Structures are given as C-alpha cells and as structure tokens.
Short mmCIF file of C-alpha atoms in Angstrom, two decimals:
data_model
loop_
_atom_site.label_atom_id
_atom_site.label_comp_id
_atom_site.label_asym_id
_atom_site.label_seq_id
_atom_site.Cartn_x
_atom_site.Cartn_y
_atom_site.Cartn_z
CA UNK A 1 -0.20 42.81 -56.59
CA UNK A 2 -0.28 45.32 -53.75
CA UNK A 3 1.02 44.05 -50.42
CA UNK A 4 -2.52 44.26 -49.05
CA UNK A 5 -3.80 41.81 -51.67
CA UNK A 6 -7.05 42.40 -53.48
CA UNK A 7 -10.81 42.21 -53.27
CA UNK A 8 -11.68 38.64 -54.21
CA UNK A 9 -15.46 38.66 -54.03
CA UNK A 10 -18.30 41.06 -53.39
CA UNK A 11 -21.80 40.19 -52.28
CA UNK A 12 -24.23 43.07 -52.23
CA UNK A 13 -27.99 43.19 -51.68
CA UNK A 14 -30.26 46.20 -51.97
CA UNK A 15 -27.99 49.01 -53.20
CA UNK A 16 -29.54 51.26 -55.86
CA UNK A 17 -30.30 49.13 -58.95
CA UNK A 18 -28.40 46.16 -57.48
CA UNK A 19 -31.04 43.89 -55.96
CA UNK A 20 -28.60 41.02 -55.47
CA UNK A 21 -24.98 40.54 -56.53
CA UNK A 22 -22.42 37.81 -55.98
CA UNK A 23 -19.39 38.60 -58.12
CA UNK A 24 -15.86 37.22 -58.10
CA UNK A 25 -13.26 39.83 -59.02
CA UNK A 26 -9.94 39.48 -60.83
CA UNK A 27 -6.93 41.83 -60.88
CA UNK A 28 -8.45 43.51 -63.97
CA UNK A 29 -12.23 43.94 -64.29
CA UNK A 30 -13.83 45.77 -67.23
CA UNK A 31 -17.56 46.40 -66.81
CA UNK A 32 -19.49 46.64 -70.07
CA UNK A 33 -23.19 47.32 -70.42
CA UNK A 34 -25.80 49.69 -71.78
CA UNK A 35 -26.77 53.04 -70.30
CA UNK A 36 -28.63 52.55 -67.02
CA UNK A 37 -27.54 48.93 -66.61
CA UNK A 38 -25.92 49.66 -63.23
CA UNK A 39 -22.19 50.03 -63.95
CA UNK A 40 -21.94 53.44 -62.30
CA UNK A 41 -23.97 52.26 -59.30
CA UNK A 42 -21.39 49.52 -58.76
CA UNK A 43 -18.49 51.98 -59.00
CA UNK A 44 -20.28 54.44 -56.71
CA UNK A 45 -20.85 51.74 -54.10
CA UNK A 46 -17.16 52.15 -53.28
CA UNK A 47 -17.71 55.85 -52.67
CA UNK A 48 -20.45 54.78 -50.27
CA UNK A 49 -17.84 52.62 -48.51
CA UNK A 50 -15.39 55.55 -48.39
CA UNK A 51 -17.95 57.67 -46.61
CA UNK A 52 -18.79 54.77 -44.29
CA UNK A 53 -15.10 54.43 -43.42
CA UNK A 54 -14.66 58.18 -42.89
CA UNK A 55 -17.70 58.25 -40.58
CA UNK A 56 -19.52 60.57 -42.96
CA UNK A 57 -22.15 58.04 -44.00
CA UNK A 58 -25.21 59.88 -42.69
CA UNK A 59 -24.22 63.18 -44.31
CA UNK A 60 -23.46 61.44 -47.60
CA UNK A 61 -26.73 59.49 -47.64
CA UNK A 62 -28.76 62.61 -46.97
CA UNK A 63 -26.91 65.12 -49.14
CA UNK A 64 -25.73 63.00 -52.08
CA UNK A 65 -28.02 59.96 -52.22
CA UNK A 66 -31.25 61.74 -51.24
CA UNK A 67 -31.85 59.51 -48.26
CA UNK A 68 -31.89 55.83 -47.36
CA UNK A 69 -35.14 55.22 -49.22
CA UNK A 70 -33.55 56.31 -52.52
CA UNK A 71 -30.42 54.28 -51.75
CA UNK A 72 -32.25 50.99 -51.24
CA UNK A 73 -33.32 48.97 -54.27
CA UNK A 74 -36.80 50.34 -55.16
CA UNK A 75 -37.08 51.84 -51.67
CA UNK A 76 -37.78 50.41 -48.23
CA UNK A 77 -41.18 49.02 -49.23
CA UNK A 78 -39.35 46.60 -51.53
CA UNK A 79 -35.99 46.29 -49.76
CA UNK A 80 -35.85 46.16 -45.98
CA UNK A 81 -32.08 46.40 -45.55
CA UNK A 82 -28.73 46.83 -47.25
CA UNK A 83 -26.37 43.85 -46.96
CA UNK A 84 -22.63 44.17 -47.65
CA UNK A 85 -20.19 41.25 -47.74
CA UNK A 86 -16.65 41.88 -48.98
CA UNK A 87 -14.04 39.14 -49.14
CA UNK A 88 -10.35 39.99 -49.48
CA UNK A 89 -7.39 37.59 -49.60
CA UNK A 90 -7.62 36.56 -45.95
CA UNK A 91 -9.95 39.16 -44.48
CA UNK A 92 -13.59 40.01 -44.84
CA UNK A 93 -16.03 42.76 -43.97
CA UNK A 94 -19.75 42.28 -43.39
CA UNK A 95 -22.37 44.86 -42.53
CA UNK A 96 -26.14 45.15 -42.56
CA UNK A 97 -27.75 48.58 -42.52
CA UNK A 98 -31.44 49.27 -42.02
CA UNK A 99 -33.32 52.49 -42.81
CA UNK A 100 -34.55 54.74 -40.01
CA UNK A 101 -37.77 56.73 -39.76
CA UNK A 102 -35.86 59.93 -40.60
CA UNK A 103 -34.49 58.40 -43.84
CA UNK A 104 -30.95 57.64 -42.74
CA UNK A 105 -29.26 54.31 -42.01
CA UNK A 106 -28.38 52.56 -38.79
CA UNK A 107 -26.10 49.54 -38.44
CA UNK A 108 -27.80 46.29 -37.55
CA UNK A 109 -24.51 44.34 -37.66
CA UNK A 110 -20.89 45.08 -38.56
CA UNK A 111 -18.08 42.51 -38.49
CA UNK A 112 -14.43 42.12 -39.49
CA UNK A 113 -13.47 38.55 -40.43
CA UNK A 114 -10.30 36.52 -40.89
CA UNK A 115 -10.04 33.36 -43.01
CA UNK A 116 -7.28 30.75 -42.70
CA UNK A 117 -5.34 29.10 -45.53
CA UNK A 118 -8.13 26.55 -45.96
CA UNK A 119 -10.67 29.29 -46.60
CA UNK A 120 -12.37 28.70 -43.26
CA UNK A 121 -13.56 31.61 -41.13
CA UNK A 122 -11.06 31.65 -38.28
CA UNK A 123 -11.85 34.86 -36.41
CA UNK A 124 -14.87 37.14 -36.20
CA UNK A 125 -14.43 40.58 -34.67
CA UNK A 126 -17.77 42.20 -33.91
CA UNK A 127 -17.42 45.90 -34.66
CA UNK A 128 -20.98 46.92 -33.88
CA UNK A 129 -23.72 45.25 -31.85
CA UNK A 130 -26.35 47.33 -33.63
CA UNK A 131 -27.80 50.79 -33.31
CA UNK A 132 -24.74 52.73 -34.49
CA UNK A 133 -25.19 55.52 -37.02
CA UNK A 134 -21.58 55.38 -38.20
CA UNK A 135 -19.09 52.56 -38.77
CA UNK A 136 -17.18 51.25 -35.75
CA UNK A 137 -14.00 50.71 -37.79
CA UNK A 138 -11.34 52.77 -36.07
CA UNK A 139 -7.96 53.87 -37.43
CA UNK A 140 -6.07 52.31 -34.52
CA UNK A 141 -8.26 49.56 -33.21
CA UNK A 142 -5.68 47.20 -31.72
CA UNK A 143 -7.04 44.53 -34.08
CA UNK A 144 -4.80 43.53 -36.97
CA UNK A 145 -7.82 42.27 -38.89
CA UNK A 146 -9.70 45.55 -38.54
CA UNK A 147 -6.64 47.56 -39.56
CA UNK A 148 -6.22 45.41 -42.68
CA UNK A 149 -9.86 46.02 -43.57
CA UNK A 150 -9.32 49.75 -43.20
CA UNK A 151 -6.24 49.60 -45.44
CA UNK A 152 -8.23 47.81 -48.13
CA UNK A 153 -11.13 50.22 -48.05
CA UNK A 154 -9.16 53.47 -47.70
CA UNK A 155 -7.78 53.09 -51.22
CA UNK A 156 -11.12 52.23 -52.82
CA UNK A 157 -11.84 55.69 -54.23
CA UNK A 158 -13.45 56.12 -57.66
CA UNK A 159 -11.42 58.45 -59.88
CA UNK A 160 -13.35 60.90 -62.05
CA UNK A 161 -11.36 63.17 -64.35
CA UNK A 162 -14.39 64.16 -66.42
CA UNK A 163 -14.59 67.79 -65.30
CA UNK A 164 -12.32 69.86 -67.54
CA UNK A 165 -14.43 73.03 -67.46
CA UNK A 166 -12.95 76.45 -66.72
CA UNK A 167 -13.71 75.95 -63.03
CA UNK A 168 -12.40 72.37 -62.83
CA UNK A 169 -10.35 71.72 -59.70
CA UNK A 170 -7.45 70.30 -61.72
CA UNK A 171 -6.97 73.75 -63.30
CA UNK A 172 -6.74 75.68 -60.04
CA UNK A 173 -3.92 76.17 -57.55
CA UNK A 174 -3.48 73.65 -54.75
CA UNK A 175 -1.27 73.33 -51.68
CA UNK A 176 2.21 72.04 -52.47
CA UNK A 177 1.99 69.89 -49.32
CA UNK A 178 -1.05 67.91 -50.54
CA UNK A 179 1.13 65.55 -52.51
CA UNK A 180 1.05 62.13 -50.88
CA UNK A 181 -1.81 60.63 -52.92
CA UNK A 182 -3.42 61.72 -56.19
CA UNK A 183 -6.93 62.93 -55.37
CA UNK A 184 -10.06 61.54 -57.00
CA UNK A 185 -10.68 64.52 -59.33
CA UNK A 186 -7.01 65.32 -59.91
CA UNK A 187 -7.27 68.54 -57.91
CA UNK A 188 -3.72 68.10 -56.52
CA UNK A 189 -2.20 66.85 -59.79
CA UNK A 190 0.52 69.52 -59.93
CA UNK A 191 1.52 68.96 -56.29
CA UNK A 192 1.59 65.19 -56.79
CA UNK A 193 3.76 65.44 -59.92
CA UNK A 194 6.05 67.86 -58.08
CA UNK A 195 6.47 65.28 -55.32
CA UNK A 196 7.49 62.46 -57.71
CA UNK A 197 9.50 64.60 -60.17
CA UNK A 198 12.82 62.87 -59.36
CA UNK A 199 11.53 59.33 -59.92
CA UNK A 200 11.76 57.08 -62.97
CA UNK A 201 7.97 56.89 -62.91
CA UNK A 202 7.81 60.64 -63.56
CA UNK A 203 10.03 60.28 -66.62
CA UNK A 204 7.77 57.51 -67.92
CA UNK A 205 4.71 59.68 -67.35
CA UNK A 206 6.22 62.48 -69.42
CA UNK A 207 7.25 60.13 -72.25
CA UNK A 208 3.78 58.57 -72.36
CA UNK A 209 2.06 61.99 -72.51
CA UNK A 210 4.36 62.96 -75.38
CA UNK A 211 3.12 59.97 -77.39
CA UNK A 212 -0.41 61.42 -77.34
CA UNK A 213 0.60 65.11 -77.30
CA UNK A 214 3.89 65.46 -79.28
CA UNK A 215 3.95 69.22 -78.60
CA UNK A 216 4.27 68.62 -74.84
CA UNK A 217 7.83 69.03 -73.52
CA UNK A 218 7.61 68.80 -69.73
CA UNK A 219 5.85 70.12 -66.65
CA UNK A 220 7.01 73.36 -65.08
CA UNK A 221 6.90 73.59 -61.30
CA UNK A 222 6.67 77.10 -59.83
CA UNK A 223 5.67 77.63 -56.22
CA UNK A 224 3.17 80.46 -55.84
CA UNK A 225 2.37 82.56 -52.80
CA UNK A 226 1.21 80.67 -49.71
CA UNK A 227 3.01 77.55 -51.05
CA UNK A 228 0.43 76.86 -53.75
CA UNK A 229 1.11 75.28 -57.12
CA UNK A 230 -0.85 74.87 -60.37
CA UNK A 231 -0.38 72.69 -63.44
CA UNK A 232 2.01 74.35 -65.88
CA UNK A 233 3.84 72.94 -68.87
CA UNK A 234 6.29 73.90 -71.60
CA UNK A 235 5.57 73.61 -75.32
CA UNK A 236 8.29 72.06 -77.50
CA UNK A 237 10.19 74.66 -79.49
CA UNK A 238 9.01 77.53 -77.30
CA UNK A 239 10.23 79.26 -74.16
CA UNK A 240 6.69 80.12 -73.12
CA UNK A 241 4.93 78.41 -70.24
CA UNK A 242 1.28 77.36 -70.41
CA UNK A 243 -1.22 76.21 -67.82
CA UNK A 244 -3.99 73.60 -67.84
CA UNK A 245 -6.42 75.97 -69.53
CA UNK A 246 -4.33 75.63 -72.71
CA UNK A 247 -4.76 71.86 -72.90
CA UNK A 248 -7.60 70.12 -74.73
CA UNK A 249 -10.09 68.26 -72.58
CA UNK A 250 -8.87 64.89 -73.83
CA UNK A 251 -5.20 65.73 -73.26
CA UNK A 252 -5.85 66.92 -69.72
CA UNK A 253 -7.82 63.76 -68.89
CA UNK A 254 -5.07 61.62 -70.41
CA UNK A 255 -2.46 63.38 -68.24
CA UNK A 256 -4.53 62.60 -65.14
CA UNK A 257 -5.01 58.95 -66.12
CA UNK A 258 -1.34 58.49 -67.03
CA UNK A 259 -0.23 59.92 -63.70
CA UNK A 260 -2.68 57.70 -61.83
CA UNK A 261 -1.64 54.47 -63.58
CA UNK A 262 2.12 55.07 -63.79
CA UNK A 263 2.71 56.56 -60.32
CA UNK A 264 5.52 54.96 -58.27
CA UNK A 265 3.30 53.59 -55.49
CA UNK A 266 -0.04 52.39 -56.76
CA UNK A 267 -3.08 52.31 -54.47
CA UNK A 268 -4.54 48.94 -53.49
CA UNK A 269 -7.44 49.37 -55.92
CA UNK A 270 -8.20 51.76 -58.78
CA UNK A 271 -11.82 52.45 -59.77
CA UNK A 272 -12.59 54.24 -63.03
CA UNK A 273 -15.97 55.19 -64.48
CA UNK A 274 -15.77 55.56 -68.28
CA UNK A 275 -12.13 56.69 -68.41
CA UNK A 276 -12.23 56.82 -72.23
CA UNK A 277 -14.30 60.03 -72.28
CA UNK A 278 -12.85 62.45 -74.83
CA UNK A 279 -9.84 60.31 -75.70
CA UNK A 280 -8.51 59.66 -79.21
CA UNK A 281 -8.52 55.95 -80.23
CA UNK A 282 -4.70 55.85 -80.00
CA UNK A 283 -4.88 57.32 -76.51
CA UNK A 284 -7.35 54.56 -75.60
CA UNK A 285 -4.84 51.95 -76.75
CA UNK A 286 -2.18 53.47 -74.48
CA UNK A 287 -4.69 53.73 -71.64
CA UNK A 288 -5.56 50.04 -71.92
CA UNK A 289 -1.87 49.09 -71.99
CA UNK A 290 -1.29 51.08 -68.79
CA UNK A 291 -4.32 49.45 -67.16
CA UNK A 292 -3.11 45.97 -68.04
CA UNK A 293 0.37 46.74 -66.73
CA UNK A 294 -0.92 48.34 -63.51
CA UNK A 295 -3.18 45.34 -62.82
CA UNK A 296 -0.05 43.26 -62.25
CA UNK A 297 0.59 45.34 -59.12
CA UNK A 298 -2.86 46.48 -58.08
CA UNK A 299 -6.53 45.79 -58.80
CA UNK A 300 -8.51 47.72 -61.39
CA UNK A 301 -12.28 47.97 -61.78
CA UNK A 302 -13.38 50.13 -64.71
CA UNK A 303 -16.63 50.67 -66.56
CA UNK A 304 -16.74 51.59 -70.23
CA UNK A 305 -19.14 52.40 -73.05
CA UNK A 306 -16.37 52.24 -75.67
CA UNK A 307 -16.04 49.37 -78.13
CA UNK A 308 -12.55 50.66 -78.96
CA UNK A 309 -11.42 50.43 -75.34
CA UNK A 310 -13.10 47.06 -74.78
CA UNK A 311 -11.25 45.71 -77.83
CA UNK A 312 -7.97 46.13 -75.96
CA UNK A 313 -8.84 43.52 -73.33
CA UNK A 314 -9.26 39.77 -73.08
CA UNK A 315 -12.56 37.98 -72.48
CA UNK A 316 -11.24 37.01 -69.02
CA UNK A 317 -11.23 40.70 -68.04
CA UNK A 318 -14.86 41.34 -68.95
CA UNK A 319 -17.84 41.66 -66.59
CA UNK A 320 -21.16 41.92 -68.46
CA UNK A 321 -23.80 44.14 -66.86
CA UNK A 322 -27.45 43.80 -67.93
CA UNK A 323 -30.81 44.99 -66.65
CA UNK A 324 -32.91 41.88 -66.03
CA UNK A 325 -36.35 42.19 -64.43
CA UNK A 326 -35.58 45.77 -63.35
CA UNK A 327 -32.38 44.80 -61.55
CA UNK A 328 -28.69 45.02 -62.43
CA UNK A 329 -27.17 41.65 -63.23
CA UNK A 330 -23.38 41.22 -63.13
CA UNK A 331 -21.61 38.19 -64.54
CA UNK A 332 -18.12 37.35 -65.65
CA UNK A 333 -17.85 36.47 -69.31
CA UNK A 334 -17.29 32.79 -70.05
CA UNK A 335 -15.02 31.55 -72.80
CA UNK A 336 -17.72 29.30 -74.29
CA UNK A 337 -19.82 32.39 -75.03
CA UNK A 338 -17.22 33.92 -77.32
CA UNK A 339 -14.89 31.13 -78.49
CA UNK A 340 -16.54 30.85 -81.89
CA UNK A 341 -16.25 34.59 -82.43
CA UNK A 342 -12.69 35.22 -81.25
CA UNK A 343 -11.04 33.85 -84.39
CA UNK A 344 -12.39 36.79 -86.40
CA UNK A 345 -13.41 39.47 -83.91
CA UNK A 346 -12.14 41.27 -80.84
CA UNK A 347 -14.14 41.29 -77.65
CA UNK A 348 -15.50 44.82 -78.15
CA UNK A 349 -16.71 43.96 -81.64
CA UNK A 350 -18.51 40.89 -80.30
CA UNK A 351 -20.16 43.11 -77.70
CA UNK A 352 -21.22 45.61 -80.37
CA UNK A 353 -22.86 42.79 -82.35
CA UNK A 354 -24.92 41.93 -79.24
CA UNK A 355 -23.52 38.40 -79.19
CA UNK A 356 -22.79 38.30 -75.45
CA UNK A 357 -25.20 40.70 -73.74
CA UNK A 358 -24.39 44.08 -72.26
CA UNK A 359 -26.54 45.94 -74.79
CA UNK A 360 -30.08 47.37 -74.59
CA UNK A 361 -32.85 44.82 -75.01
#
C-alpha cells in the first residue's frame, strides 16, 4: 500500500442520493449497480472533497452542483445538514456543513482526528469552530495529523478519460513542465509520459498498449514552441508519426488507463467511474489485471456497468449499490450470498442474473 495508508471507512449523510452511508473500504472496491443507483454520486463525493481541500467549495457548489439545496439529499426541507466522517489508518476527518440562505454551505464543525493502536481516539484537532465558508485545512498547519489528512485527500481525484472528441484535452498540446502527476482527464498525458520515459514503468506501459494495439510501436516526444508537447506515436512498419486524433476512442482511453495504473509512483487512491467505456473485452481483462496489481500498492474505488469487467474480480472486491426507498444503499457483498453460485458462474454473471442485487427493481 501507499506510505500514507488507505481510507478504511466512510460515513456520509445527506449527499445527493446518499441519505446515509456507513461503508468499510478495502484496497480494491468495485461498485456495481443499475443506472441511477448512486455509484457516480459516491465517486463525485471525492471531487467535492477536492474542492473543499482547495478552498473552492463555494464556487464548486454554486457552479457545478447548482447550490447547496441540490447537493443535499432531497433538499434542505428533508436534509438539514451534510455530515462527513472519513477514517484512515490512524487519522480521521469529520465535518458538518449546513446550507445558508443564499444556497451555499457553511461549516458547523470541522475536525482532524488521530487514533492510537487500540483504535481509540487519541487526539482531536479542531479546525473550525463554525461559521467558515471554506475548509480550515492548511497546507502547512504545524499539525502532523492535519498534514496527513491533507495528503490523503489531495490524491482523491476521480479520473475521467471519457472525452475523446476532437476537442478533448488529451488531444491538445500541454506544457512540458506539467509532468509531476497525471491529470484527471489526461490533459497532460504526453508531458507525463515524457517525464517517466527512462523508467521501467514506461517500458511496461508501452508493452501493455501493444497487447491491445499491435500496430503501436512507441510514443514520439517532440517539444513544440513555448515548451509545449502533444501526444504523438509511431506506427509499426512505418516512419510516419501520428497524433492522438489517429487513435480510436477505446485505444486512447486504454492508453490513459494504462499510464495511470502502471506509473512509477501511484497516488494514494485511484477513483474511476466506468473505466470500461469503449474497451474491447480483452482490453477489459488487461485493465482488471492492472487494477488488481495496483491495489497491492494503492487503493482503488471504481464503478462499472460491465458484466465482463465485473467477472474479472472476486466477490470480496464487490460493493453492491441499490436504490432502496429513494436512497442509495451501499453494502459489501457477503460470501454466503454467492457461495452456491460460484462453482458454476463468475461474479459478473451472478450479478447479471439478479441473484445478488445491483440491478433495477
């Protein structure tokens, strides 16, 4: 696992379709469920936390979530506040936000916690005494606990490589210096690959791409004016160079996913919303293998609608998401639910047969 550990448990009340959640998390977590069950809301909660951490919460709530009333479960008439409780290996973060009259949020409480080896709360650092519009987590706070919390949450960015249109950011030029961390939409993919081109991880990335796209030879790195770079590659058996516009949508997404999962220094947590989009079944098998391998060093939370992708995982990895009484319900799959089926079927097939939930009622 990452040196910062992992997110052990999340308690959440009042966010979007999530009325109440208390979910234990493993190194690998595959969310399965029908359309509208709440999988994407769970993934997007981490984007909410990113904006909270970056002190852009109010702008995000207003511009992207259409206000606090739309963010709360069935609005403020039903849900008075948003409660967040995150438990990491030895640290914790708790916050309560309440809606304001102008449809934003204000912090009622915000705390950073430390737990000892006996799982007892040992320290409580009050970050906000109430009334703040933005988080009081600071980059250099002087508190080791608070800095650990920031490290955990900084990496919790959902990755979306769905946009492969002509104007997709991954197809445009980007600064060669923006190469420290792969961005959430792959916009700096070329710069990131350029930065790791001398590593063994880069060689593995290229070999893995070739298994899905045998025509692919290697990436070509040419610095443009103003120190910009764009994704270029060489076709086997040809001296011509091509750019990202000459790749199929599925191939381009697979390149992004392969780079993310095989990079030399994995982030603390990787969040993926339906990563199988546009992928060939064989590519899904490779994707699942990379996810399983990466989960030995980091934590992965991914949602899927694909039976083929779900079939690549164990029942221990599965989180079933259902809509029950107009609220998203999250539960880890139990062995007793599927034991009788596993002798003949894979987990995705059992899901497709509606034998364990996660399908429309």
